[in-house]
Structure formats: C-alpha cells, structure tokens
PDB file of C-alpha atoms in Angstrom:
ATOM      1  CA  MET J   1      -2.389  -2.904  21.007  1.00 55.00           C
ATOM      2  CA  SER J   2      -1.300  -4.307  17.994  1.00 76.00           C
ATOM      3  CA  VAL J   3       0.381  -2.763  14.850  1.00 91.00           C
ATOM      4  CA  HIS J   4      -0.969  -5.726  12.460  1.00 93.00           C
ATOM      5  CA  VAL J   5      -3.490  -9.326  12.863  1.00 94.00           C
ATOM      6  CA  GLU J   6      -2.648 -12.666  11.989  1.00 94.00           C
ATOM      7  CA  THR J   7      -5.059 -14.852  11.304  1.00 94.00           C
ATOM      8  CA  ASN J   8      -5.340 -18.798  10.894  1.00 94.00           C
ATOM      9  CA  ILE J   9      -8.515 -18.829   7.826  1.00 97.00           C
ATOM     10  CA  ASN J  10      -7.873 -21.520   5.285  1.00 98.00           C
ATOM     11  CA  PHE J  11      -8.839 -19.471   1.950  1.00 98.00           C
ATOM     12  CA  ALA J  12      -8.533 -22.710   0.067  1.00 98.00           C
ATOM     13  CA  THR J  13     -11.641 -24.042   1.673  1.00 98.00           C
ATOM     14  CA  ALA J  14     -13.293 -20.760   3.236  1.00 98.00           C
ATOM     15  CA  SER J  15     -16.689 -19.771   1.976  1.00 98.00           C
ATOM     16  CA  ASP J  16     -17.199 -16.631  -0.214  1.00 98.00           C
ATOM     17  CA  GLU J  17     -19.528 -14.909   3.288  1.00 97.00           C
ATOM     18  CA  GLU J  18     -16.342 -16.137   5.070  1.00 98.00           C
ATOM     19  CA  ILE J  19     -14.248 -14.158   2.025  1.00 98.00           C
ATOM     20  CA  LYS J  20     -16.255 -11.142   2.545  1.00 98.00           C
ATOM     21  CA  GLN J  21     -17.050 -11.121   6.134  1.00 97.00           C
ATOM     22  CA  PHE J  22     -12.587 -11.415   6.434  1.00 98.00           C
ATOM     23  CA  GLY J  23     -12.834  -8.251   3.618  1.00 97.00           C
ATOM     24  CA  ARG J  24     -14.493  -6.416   6.675  1.00 97.00           C
ATOM     25  CA  ASN J  25     -12.014  -7.137   9.002  1.00 97.00           C
ATOM     26  CA  ILE J  26      -9.292  -5.382   6.872  1.00 97.00           C
ATOM     27  CA  VAL J  27     -10.652  -2.080   7.248  1.00 95.00           C
ATOM     28  CA  ARG J  28     -11.341  -2.917  11.429  1.00 95.00           C
ATOM     29  CA  ASP J  29      -7.683  -4.700  11.778  1.00 96.00           C
ATOM     30  CA  ASN J  30      -5.991  -2.463   8.432  1.00 96.00           C
ATOM     31  CA  ILE J  31      -2.672  -4.888   8.449  1.00 98.00           C
ATOM     32  CA  VAL J  32      -3.679  -8.924   8.542  1.00 98.00           C
ATOM     33  CA  VAL J  33      -1.078 -11.098   7.505  1.00 98.00           C
ATOM     34  CA  VAL J  34      -2.179 -15.194   6.810  1.00 98.00           C
ATOM     35  CA  ARG J  35       0.547 -18.268   6.217  1.00 98.00           C
ATOM     36  CA  ASN J  36       0.417 -21.530   5.349  1.00 97.00           C
ATOM     37  CA  GLN J  37      -2.189 -20.674   2.149  1.00 98.00           C
ATOM     38  CA  ASN J  38      -1.655 -23.172  -0.884  1.00 98.00           C
ATOM     39  CA  LEU J  39      -3.372 -21.423  -3.670  1.00 98.00           C
ATOM     40  CA  ASP J  40      -3.103 -21.104  -7.313  1.00 98.00           C
ATOM     41  CA  GLU J  41      -3.841 -17.597  -9.640  1.00 98.00           C
ATOM     42  CA  ARG J  42      -7.426 -18.869  -9.968  1.00 98.00           C
ATOM     43  CA  ARG J  43      -8.753 -18.985  -6.169  1.00 98.00           C
ATOM     44  CA  ILE J  44      -5.793 -15.957  -5.143  1.00 98.00           C
ATOM     45  CA  LEU J  45      -7.958 -13.733  -7.397  1.00 98.00           C
ATOM     46  CA  HIS J  46     -11.606 -15.494  -6.953  1.00 98.00           C
ATOM     47  CA  ILE J  47     -10.665 -14.375  -3.345  1.00 98.00           C
ATOM     48  CA  CYS J  48      -9.746 -10.002  -3.538  1.00 98.00           C
ATOM     49  CA  GLU J  49     -12.673 -10.554  -6.448  1.00 98.00           C
ATOM     50  CA  THR J  50     -15.425 -11.549  -3.375  1.00 98.00           C
ATOM     51  CA  ILE J  51     -13.710  -8.590  -1.370  1.00 98.00           C
ATOM     52  CA  GLY J  52     -14.228  -5.791  -4.002  1.00 97.00           C
ATOM     53  CA  ASN J  53     -13.475  -4.793  -7.333  1.00 96.00           C
ATOM     54  CA  VAL J  54     -10.311  -5.591  -8.562  1.00 97.00           C
ATOM     55  CA  LEU J  55      -7.820  -3.221 -10.781  1.00 94.00           C
ATOM     56  CA  LYS J  56      -6.817  -4.780 -14.143  1.00 94.00           C
ATOM     57  CA  PRO J  57      -4.242  -2.409 -15.773  1.00 91.00           C
ATOM     58  CA  LYS J  58      -3.351  -3.536 -19.055  1.00 90.00           C
ATOM     59  CA  GLN J  59       0.699  -3.581 -18.172  1.00 90.00           C
ATOM     60  CA  PHE J  60       3.216  -5.754 -18.960  1.00 90.00           C
ATOM     61  CA  PHE J  61       3.634  -6.549 -15.286  1.00 93.00           C
ATOM     62  CA  MET J  62       0.288  -8.460 -15.619  1.00 94.00           C
ATOM     63  CA  HIS J  63      -0.138 -11.908 -15.097  1.00 97.00           C
ATOM     64  CA  PRO J  64      -1.168 -12.865 -19.280  1.00 95.00           C
ATOM     65  CA  GLU J  65      -3.857 -14.751 -18.374  1.00 96.00           C
ATOM     66  CA  TYR J  66      -5.018 -13.888 -14.636  1.00 97.00           C
ATOM     67  CA  SER J  67      -5.546 -10.453 -15.090  1.00 93.00           C
ATOM     68  CA  GLY J  68      -5.656  -8.212 -11.954  1.00 97.00           C
ATOM     69  CA  LEU J  69      -2.482 -10.407 -10.436  1.00 98.00           C
ATOM     70  CA  PHE J  70       0.261  -7.796 -10.539  1.00 97.00           C
ATOM     71  CA  ARG J  71       3.680  -9.723 -11.095  1.00 97.00           C
ATOM     72  CA  VAL J  72       6.280  -8.093  -8.432  1.00 97.00           C
ATOM     73  CA  THR J  73       9.732  -9.888  -9.183  1.00 96.00           C
ATOM     74  CA  ASN J  74      13.239  -9.603 -10.060  1.00 95.00           C
ATOM     75  CA  GLU J  75      13.083 -12.162 -12.563  1.00 94.00           C
ATOM     76  CA  ARG J  76      13.194 -11.341 -16.153  1.00 93.00           C
ATOM     77  CA  LYS J  77      12.338 -11.969 -19.869  1.00 92.00           C
ATOM     78  CA  ASP J  78      14.735 -12.081 -22.926  1.00 93.00           C
ATOM     79  CA  GLY J  79      16.471  -9.240 -20.297  1.00 89.00           C
ATOM     80  CA  GLU J  80      13.296  -7.242 -19.694  1.00 91.00           C
ATOM     81  CA  LYS J  81      11.747  -6.947 -17.125  1.00 93.00           C
ATOM     82  CA  ILE J  82       8.227  -8.947 -16.488  1.00 94.00           C
ATOM     83  CA  GLY J  83       6.991  -7.285 -13.448  1.00 93.00           C
ATOM     84  CA  ILE J  84       6.505  -3.848 -11.276  1.00 92.00           C
ATOM     85  CA  PHE J  85       8.742  -3.379  -7.834  1.00 94.00           C
ATOM     86  CA  ALA J  86      11.483  -5.297  -9.522  1.00 90.00           C
ATOM     87  CA  ASP J  87      14.386  -5.278  -7.088  1.00 91.00           C
ATOM     88  CA  LYS J  88      15.373  -2.021  -5.777  1.00 92.00           C
ATOM     89  CA  GLU J  89      14.561  -0.516  -2.414  1.00 95.00           C
ATOM     90  CA  LEU J  90      11.413   0.828  -1.887  1.00 95.00           C
ATOM     91  CA  ASP J  91      10.853   3.409   1.053  1.00 96.00           C
ATOM     92  CA  TRP J  92       7.799   3.736   2.723  1.00 97.00           C
ATOM     93  CA  HIS J  93       4.328   4.225   0.321  1.00 95.00           C
ATOM     94  CA  SER J  94       0.811   2.885  -0.699  1.00 94.00           C
ATOM     95  CA  ASN J  95      -1.258   3.054  -3.445  1.00 93.00           C
ATOM     96  CA  GLY J  96      -1.832   5.444  -5.764  1.00 89.00           C
ATOM     97  CA  ASN J  97      -0.108   7.924  -4.219  1.00 90.00           C
ATOM     98  CA  GLY J  98       0.106  10.348  -7.164  1.00 88.00           C
ATOM     99  CA  ARG J  99      -3.006   9.536  -8.654  1.00 87.00           C
ATOM    100  CA  PRO J 100      -6.274  10.945  -7.210  1.00 87.00           C
ATOM    101  CA  SER J 101      -7.212   8.382  -4.610  1.00 74.00           C
ATOM    102  CA  GLY J 102     -10.185   6.066  -5.851  1.00 68.00           C
ATOM    103  CA  ASN J 103     -11.624   3.558  -4.259  1.00 66.00           C
ATOM    104  CA  GLU J 104      -8.720   0.591  -4.753  1.00 76.00           C
ATOM    105  CA  SER J 105      -8.761   0.578  -0.947  1.00 93.00           C
ATOM    106  CA  CYS J 106      -6.636  -2.635  -0.351  1.00 97.00           C
ATOM    107  CA  VAL J 107      -3.926  -4.280  -1.361  1.00 98.00           C
ATOM    108  CA  ALA J 108      -2.663  -7.475  -0.883  1.00 98.00           C
ATOM    109  CA  LEU J 109       0.739  -9.692  -1.621  1.00 98.00           C
ATOM    110  CA  TYR J 110       0.752 -13.255  -1.847  1.00 98.00           C
ATOM    111  CA  CYS J 111       3.866 -15.128  -1.949  1.00 98.00           C
ATOM    112  CA  ILE J 112       5.976 -17.423  -4.500  1.00 98.00           C
ATOM    113  CA  LYS J 113       8.992 -17.358  -3.955  1.00 97.00           C
ATOM    114  CA  PRO J 114      10.150 -14.832  -0.897  1.00 97.00           C
ATOM    115  CA  GLY J 115      13.808 -14.829  -2.297  1.00 96.00           C
ATOM    116  CA  LYS J 116      16.753 -13.945   0.779  1.00 96.00           C
ATOM    117  CA  ASN J 117      16.270 -12.107   3.809  1.00 95.00           C
ATOM    118  CA  SER J 118      13.515 -10.516   2.959  1.00 96.00           C
ATOM    119  CA  VAL J 119      11.531  -7.932   4.697  1.00 97.00           C
ATOM    120  CA  THR J 120       8.720  -5.530   4.042  1.00 97.00           C
ATOM    121  CA  SER J 121       7.415  -3.434   6.851  1.00 98.00           C
ATOM    122  CA  PHE J 122       4.126  -2.333   7.645  1.00 98.00           C
ATOM    123  CA  CYS J 123       3.044   1.203   8.994  1.00 98.00           C
ATOM    124  CA  ASP J 124      -0.078   1.974  11.287  1.00 98.00           C
ATOM    125  CA  THR J 125      -0.561   5.595  10.178  1.00 98.00           C
ATOM    126  CA  ARG J 126      -4.592   5.216  11.585  1.00 97.00           C
ATOM    127  CA  ARG J 127      -2.984   4.218  14.762  1.00 97.00           C
ATOM    128  CA  ALA J 128      -0.575   6.851  14.488  1.00 98.00           C
ATOM    129  CA  TYR J 129      -3.429   9.747  13.616  1.00 98.00           C
ATOM    130  CA  ASN J 130      -5.330   8.678  17.044  1.00 98.00           C
ATOM    131  CA  GLU J 131      -2.489   9.056  19.648  1.00 98.00           C
ATOM    132  CA  LEU J 132      -1.497  12.458  18.182  1.00 98.00           C
ATOM    133  CA  PRO J 133      -2.026  15.041  20.674  1.00 98.00           C
ATOM    134  CA  GLN J 134      -5.128  16.847  19.872  1.00 98.00           C
ATOM    135  CA  ASP J 135      -3.299  20.373  19.055  1.00 98.00           C
ATOM    136  CA  ILE J 136      -1.838  18.253  16.862  1.00 98.00           C
ATOM    137  CA  LYS J 137      -5.043  16.476  15.125  1.00 98.00           C
ATOM    138  CA  GLU J 138      -6.928  20.202  14.646  1.00 98.00           C
ATOM    139  CA  ILE J 139      -4.146  20.781  12.721  1.00 98.00           C
ATOM    140  CA  VAL J 140      -3.593  17.925  10.336  1.00 98.00           C
ATOM    141  CA  ASP J 141      -7.233  17.295  10.289  1.00 98.00           C
ATOM    142  CA  ASP J 142      -6.888  20.998   8.303  1.00 98.00           C
ATOM    143  CA  VAL J 143      -4.279  20.308   5.934  1.00 98.00           C
ATOM    144  CA  ASP J 144      -4.203  19.956   2.661  1.00 98.00           C
ATOM    145  CA  CYS J 145      -1.374  18.407   0.183  1.00 97.00           C
ATOM    146  CA  THR J 146      -0.077  18.211  -2.999  1.00 97.00           C
ATOM    147  CA  PHE J 147       0.724  14.747  -4.338  1.00 95.00           C
ATOM    148  CA  GLN J 148       3.700  14.076  -6.908  1.00 93.00           C
ATOM    149  CA  PHE J 149       5.753  11.306  -7.787  1.00 90.00           C
ATOM    150  CA  LYS J 150       9.293  12.076  -7.974  1.00 90.00           C
ATOM    151  CA  ASN J 151      12.344  10.151  -9.135  1.00 90.00           C
ATOM    152  CA  ASN J 152      15.126   9.316  -6.093  1.00 90.00           C
ATOM    153  CA  THR J 153      12.601   9.257  -3.649  1.00 90.00           C
ATOM    154  CA  PHE J 154      11.136   6.206  -2.246  1.00 91.00           C
ATOM    155  CA  TYR J 155      11.959   4.714  -5.335  1.00 93.00           C
ATOM    156  CA  LYS J 156      15.344   5.262  -7.604  1.00 90.00           C
ATOM    157  CA  LEU J 157      15.341   4.107 -11.545  1.00 90.00           C
ATOM    158  CA  GLU J 158      17.061   4.637 -14.477  1.00 87.00           C
ATOM    159  CA  GLU J 159      15.840   6.888 -17.245  1.00 88.00           C
ATOM    160  CA  GLY J 160      13.290   5.028 -20.100  1.00 83.00           C
ATOM    161  CA  ASP J 161      12.712   2.420 -17.330  1.00 85.00           C
ATOM    162  CA  LYS J 162       9.409   1.537 -18.259  1.00 83.00           C
ATOM    163  CA  GLU J 163       8.521   1.502 -14.742  1.00 84.00           C
ATOM    164  CA  LEU J 164       9.663   5.714 -14.220  1.00 84.00           C
ATOM    165  CA  ILE J 165       7.159   6.074 -17.448  1.00 76.00           C
ATOM    166  CA  MET J 166       4.329   4.662 -15.752  1.00 74.00           C
ATOM    167  CA  PHE J 167       4.696   6.478 -12.557  1.00 78.00           C
ATOM    168  CA  GLU J 168       6.305   9.843 -13.964  1.00 72.00           C
ATOM    169  CA  ASN J 169       2.315  10.060 -15.285  1.00 67.00           C
ATOM    170  CA  LYS J 170       3.805  12.977 -16.908  1.00 64.00           C
ATOM    171  CA  ARG J 171       0.686  13.644 -19.603  1.00 67.00           C
ATOM    172  CA  ILE J 172      -2.214  13.123 -17.006  1.00 77.00           C
ATOM    173  CA  TYR J 173      -0.921  14.353 -13.625  1.00 81.00           C
ATOM    174  CA  PRO J 174       1.482  17.431 -14.738  1.00 83.00           C
ATOM    175  CA  ASN J 175       0.950  19.373 -11.756  1.00 87.00           C
ATOM    176  CA  GLY J 176       0.578  16.531  -9.094  1.00 91.00           C
ATOM    177  CA  VAL J 177      -2.856  15.788  -7.396  1.00 94.00           C
ATOM    178  CA  THR J 178      -4.375  17.528  -3.946  1.00 96.00           C
ATOM    179  CA  LYS J 179      -5.092  15.216  -1.524  1.00 96.00           C
ATOM    180  CA  PRO J 180      -5.890  15.907   2.056  1.00 97.00           C
ATOM    181  CA  LEU J 181      -3.305  14.459   5.509  1.00 98.00           C
ATOM    182  CA  VAL J 182      -6.308  13.194   6.759  1.00 98.00           C
ATOM    183  CA  TYR J 183      -8.404  10.824   5.434  1.00 94.00           C
ATOM    184  CA  ASN J 184     -12.040   9.736   6.846  1.00 95.00           C
ATOM    185  CA  HIS J 185     -12.359   6.451   5.331  1.00 94.00           C
ATOM    186  CA  PRO J 186     -14.788   5.348   2.122  1.00 93.00           C
ATOM    187  CA  TYR J 187     -16.028   2.409   3.905  1.00 94.00           C
ATOM    188  CA  ASP J 188     -15.918   2.812   8.146  1.00 93.00           C
ATOM    189  CA  ASN J 189     -15.390   7.012   8.252  1.00 94.00           C
ATOM    190  CA  GLY J 190     -12.485   6.209  10.676  1.00 95.00           C
ATOM    191  CA  LYS J 191      -9.320   8.553  10.582  1.00 96.00           C
ATOM    192  CA  GLY J 192      -6.407   8.058   9.598  1.00 97.00           C
ATOM    193  CA  LEU J 193      -2.935  10.251   8.249  1.00 98.00           C
ATOM    194  CA  TYR J 194      -2.015   9.523   4.783  1.00 97.00           C
ATOM    195  CA  PHE J 195       1.359  10.935   5.093  1.00 97.00           C
ATOM    196  CA  THR J 196       2.904   9.188   1.966  1.00 96.00           C
ATOM    197  CA  PHE J 197       5.626  12.010   2.394  1.00 96.00           C
ATOM    198  CA  HIS J 198       7.581  11.030  -0.589  1.00 95.00           C
ATOM    199  CA  TYR J 199       4.709  11.985  -2.782  1.00 94.00           C
ATOM    200  CA  ILE J 200       4.270  15.635  -0.980  1.00 97.00           C
ATOM    201  CA  ARG J 201       5.210  18.710  -2.580  1.00 96.00           C
ATOM    202  CA  GLU J 202       3.400  21.398  -0.777  1.00 97.00           C
ATOM    203  CA  MET J 203       1.384  21.476   2.593  1.00 98.00           C
ATOM    204  CA  TRP J 204      -0.708  24.358   3.417  1.00 98.00           C
ATOM    205  CA  ARG J 205      -4.437  24.849   5.887  1.00 98.00           C
ATOM    206  CA  ARG J 206      -7.481  25.086   4.049  1.00 98.00           C
ATOM    207  CA  SER J 207      -8.573  27.491   6.283  1.00 98.00           C
ATOM    208  CA  GLY J 208      -6.233  29.922   5.436  1.00 98.00           C
ATOM    209  CA  LYS J 209      -4.371  29.842   8.765  1.00 98.00           C
ATOM    210  CA  ASP J 210      -0.388  29.826   8.861  1.00 98.00           C
ATOM    211  CA  LEU J 211       1.628  26.859   8.380  1.00 98.00           C
ATOM    212  CA  ASP J 212       5.198  25.436   8.812  1.00 98.00           C
ATOM    213  CA  GLN J 213       4.978  22.843   6.763  1.00 97.00           C
ATOM    214  CA  GLU J 214       8.685  21.937   7.910  1.00 97.00           C
ATOM    215  CA  TRP J 215       7.870  21.462  11.439  1.00 98.00           C
ATOM    216  CA  LEU J 216       5.082  19.897  10.620  1.00 98.00           C
ATOM    217  CA  LYS J 217       6.247  17.375   8.203  1.00 98.00           C
ATOM    218  CA  GLN J 218       9.684  16.550  10.483  1.00 98.00           C
ATOM    219  CA  TYR J 219       6.864  16.501  13.671  1.00 98.00           C
ATOM    220  CA  LEU J 220       4.841  13.913  11.620  1.00 98.00           C
ATOM    221  CA  LEU J 221       8.472  11.787  10.722  1.00 98.00           C
ATOM    222  CA  ASP J 222       8.879  11.679  14.399  1.00 98.00           C
ATOM    223  CA  HIS J 223       5.811  10.956  15.478  1.00 98.00           C
ATOM    224  CA  VAL J 224       4.683   8.382  12.550  1.00 98.00           C
ATOM    225  CA  PHE J 225       7.813   5.941  12.130  1.00 98.00           C
ATOM    226  CA  GLN J 226       7.782   4.976  16.268  1.00 98.00           C
ATOM    227  CA  GLU J 227       8.250   1.414  16.280  1.00 97.00           C
ATOM    228  CA  LYS J 228       5.449   1.169  18.041  1.00 98.00           C
ATOM    229  CA  TYR J 229       3.107   1.724  14.760  1.00 98.00           C
ATOM    230  CA  ILE J 230       5.645  -0.580  12.968  1.00 98.00           C
ATOM    231  CA  TYR J 231       5.460  -4.443  12.242  1.00 97.00           C
ATOM    232  CA  HIS J 232       8.171  -6.126  10.209  1.00 97.00           C
ATOM    233  CA  HIS J 233       7.609  -9.027   8.342  1.00 97.00           C
ATOM    234  CA  ASN J 234      11.119 -10.265   7.309  1.00 95.00           C
ATOM    235  CA  ASN J 235      10.549 -13.858   6.993  1.00 91.00           C
ATOM    236  CA  TRP J 236       8.846 -14.563   3.963  1.00 97.00           C
ATOM    237  CA  ARG J 237       7.458 -17.652   2.695  1.00 97.00           C
ATOM    238  CA  THR J 238       5.827 -18.758   0.318  1.00 98.00           C
ATOM    239  CA  GLY J 239       1.908 -19.002   0.881  1.00 98.00           C
ATOM    240  CA  ASP J 240       2.124 -15.800   2.738  1.00 98.00           C
ATOM    241  CA  PHE J 241      -0.875 -13.672   1.760  1.00 98.00           C
ATOM    242  CA  ILE J 242      -0.907 -10.116   3.326  1.00 98.00           C
ATOM    243  CA  PHE J 243      -3.624  -7.452   2.981  1.00 98.00           C
ATOM    244  CA  MET J 244      -3.175  -3.617   3.975  1.00 98.00           C
ATOM    245  CA  ASP J 245      -5.710  -1.041   4.036  1.00 97.00           C
ATOM    246  CA  GLN J 246      -4.170   2.155   1.763  1.00 96.00           C
ATOM    247  CA  PHE J 247      -6.039   4.540   3.043  1.00 95.00           C
ATOM    248  CA  HIS J 248      -4.305   4.434   6.596  1.00 95.00           C
ATOM    249  CA  SER J 249      -1.017   2.299   6.433  1.00 97.00           C
ATOM    250  CA  ILE J 250       2.224   1.875   4.511  1.00 97.00           C
ATOM    251  CA  HIS J 251       4.737   0.198   3.797  1.00 98.00           C
ATOM    252  CA  LYS J 252       8.117   0.080   2.345  1.00 97.00           C
ATOM    253  CA  ARG J 253      10.668  -2.867   1.277  1.00 97.00           C
ATOM    254  CA  ASN J 254      14.335  -4.038   1.558  1.00 96.00           C
ATOM    255  CA  GLU J 255      16.551  -4.383  -2.099  1.00 95.00           C
ATOM    256  CA  VAL J 256      15.842  -7.932  -3.437  1.00 93.00           C
ATOM    257  CA  GLU J 257      18.441 -10.242  -2.860  1.00 95.00           C
ATOM    258  CA  GLY J 258      17.918 -14.040  -4.667  1.00 95.00           C
ATOM    259  CA  ASP J 259      14.654 -15.086  -6.615  1.00 95.00           C
ATOM    260  CA  ARG J 260      11.871 -13.201  -5.415  1.00 97.00           C
ATOM    261  CA  PHE J 261       8.196 -13.752  -7.051  1.00 98.00           C
ATOM    262  CA  LEU J 262       4.493 -11.967  -5.241  1.00 98.00           C
ATOM    263  CA  TYR J 263       1.328 -10.959  -6.383  1.00 98.00           C
ATOM    264  CA  ARG J 264      -0.052  -7.931  -5.733  1.00 98.00           C
ATOM    265  CA  ILE J 265      -3.781  -7.406  -5.938  1.00 98.00           C
ATOM    266  CA  SER J 266      -5.431  -3.675  -5.994  1.00 96.00           C
ATOM    267  CA  PHE J 267      -9.210  -3.819  -4.935  1.00 97.00           C
ATOM    268  CA  ASP J 268     -11.583  -2.333  -3.190  1.00 96.00           C
ATOM    269  CA  TYR J 269     -14.203  -3.625  -0.446  1.00 97.00           C
ATOM    270  CA  GLU J 270     -17.533  -3.303  -2.181  1.00 96.00           C
ATOM    271  CA  GLY J 271     -18.190  -7.471  -2.094  1.00 97.00           C
ATOM    272  CA  SER J 272     -17.689  -7.118   1.679  1.00 97.00           C
ATOM    273  CA  PHE J 273     -19.621  -4.014   2.433  1.00 95.00           C
ATOM    274  CA  ASN J 274     -22.589  -3.247  -0.439  1.00 86.00           C
ATOM    275  CA  GLU J 275     -24.129  -6.884  -0.639  1.00 65.00           C
TER     276      GLU J 275
END
C-alpha cells in the first residue's frame, strides 16, 4: 500500500471534467504528487476552483492579484514578510487545526522556487488509523480533544510577528475548539485520525469512560509516525504540484535554505462531488 500517489496529468491542457475527477481521486488517494507542470497563477487558481471553493482571506501573504493564492516564501519586501511559513522549521500539522473544521478539505502546494535541501514530509493518518488494533480503535473512536495553537510547538515565532498574531486567534477562540480524534471524512465518510498532536491540549472519552491521556498520546506517537505511513518529498522542483487531504493527512517541513517560493491553496471538493 503506497503512502502517496504520483500521477501524470497535464494540468495545462486538462479539461474541467478531468480536473473534477482528479479532485475526487484526492479523497481516495489522500496525498497526490504531480510533477513537471508549467502553470501560471490564473491556471493554478482555475484548477483548484474547479475542484471546489477556494479560501480567500484578506491577509498580507495573499497574492495581490490572484485572491486564493497564499504565498509561502522567505522573501521579504522592505524587510517585511510577504509570505506565510517563511523560513523556520514546521513540525506536523494540517490546515486550520485551531479553528472549527470547515470545508477547507484540501491543501495544494505549487512550487515556483524550490530553495535548497528542502524536504516536506507527509503522513497518511487514515492508513495509520486503519491499521490500529481493534481495541485501540474502540478507544480513539470515543475520544474528543481540545485543539489550540501554542507557540514554540509546531512553529516558533517571535513576539509581535504578524504570523503569530494570526495563528493565536486570541479574540476568536480563547479557549480552543473541540474536535473528534477520529474524523468521518465529509465526502466519502471514511475514518481517519485527526492527530495534530501539537495542538491537542486535552483528550477525554465522550462516553465518560476513564482515559489515560499521556498513555494514549504516546501510543499514537509511536504508531502514527512509523516510516511506512510517511512520504518524504526531498527533491522539490519547479512545477511540482502536491495535493493533500486535510482530514486524513498531516505534513511537516525542514528549515528553509536558499530562495523558496510556493503557492499554497486551500479548498473543498464541492466542484468535484456536487455537480
């Protein structure tokens, strides 16, 4: 069983129906790598908007002309960041862990400049869930968690950094949010772990049964992060386009070296599933 799928679709010439079918396959395949693409910003955005609704926040890291394209870069303008996730190491996470889970079901990364020695790792938490022993499944199926961002966990930011202000969301979610540890995917109903452990502040069983939180967290850390569940993308090239489901996969990245610039797009699968 592969942790990821590589496909040879040519997005420059693909029809909208082919793109919608590709979107349906992301749900099935979980982590999809597409290489050797030659796309401009308009086409990148069209592909993702064909698959579903694209998140378009008004933030400093957005492309000024193509709303929906997050700039992920260590480039600065007049000494100020112009992108999110600029240059420091990122540990395991997925999209929107500190917010109620909405319809931003997928994140795509399109590489403009790969930088040097760049490695992004992806973990298939659906497969990790499927291969849990049955008695552990019965426990995790019954667990809810409080998720809340805490600095110096998956990401380390200095006080006053505009990324830190954005992540903390102190006025909106001062006490964190409650989510299940196991998600039924909203598009295919498949189960998978939502184990973004850096965000988990507390775990409990909704049935009221006793739970040893530290034991469960350590058990899942040992199980989920086995190499058989992880794909390391360690040779980024211009034109790489990677799609990852945000319910059933998580990812991390090493510290940035050299000039690096990616577009990040967050979207749901409505265009692919609700025609």
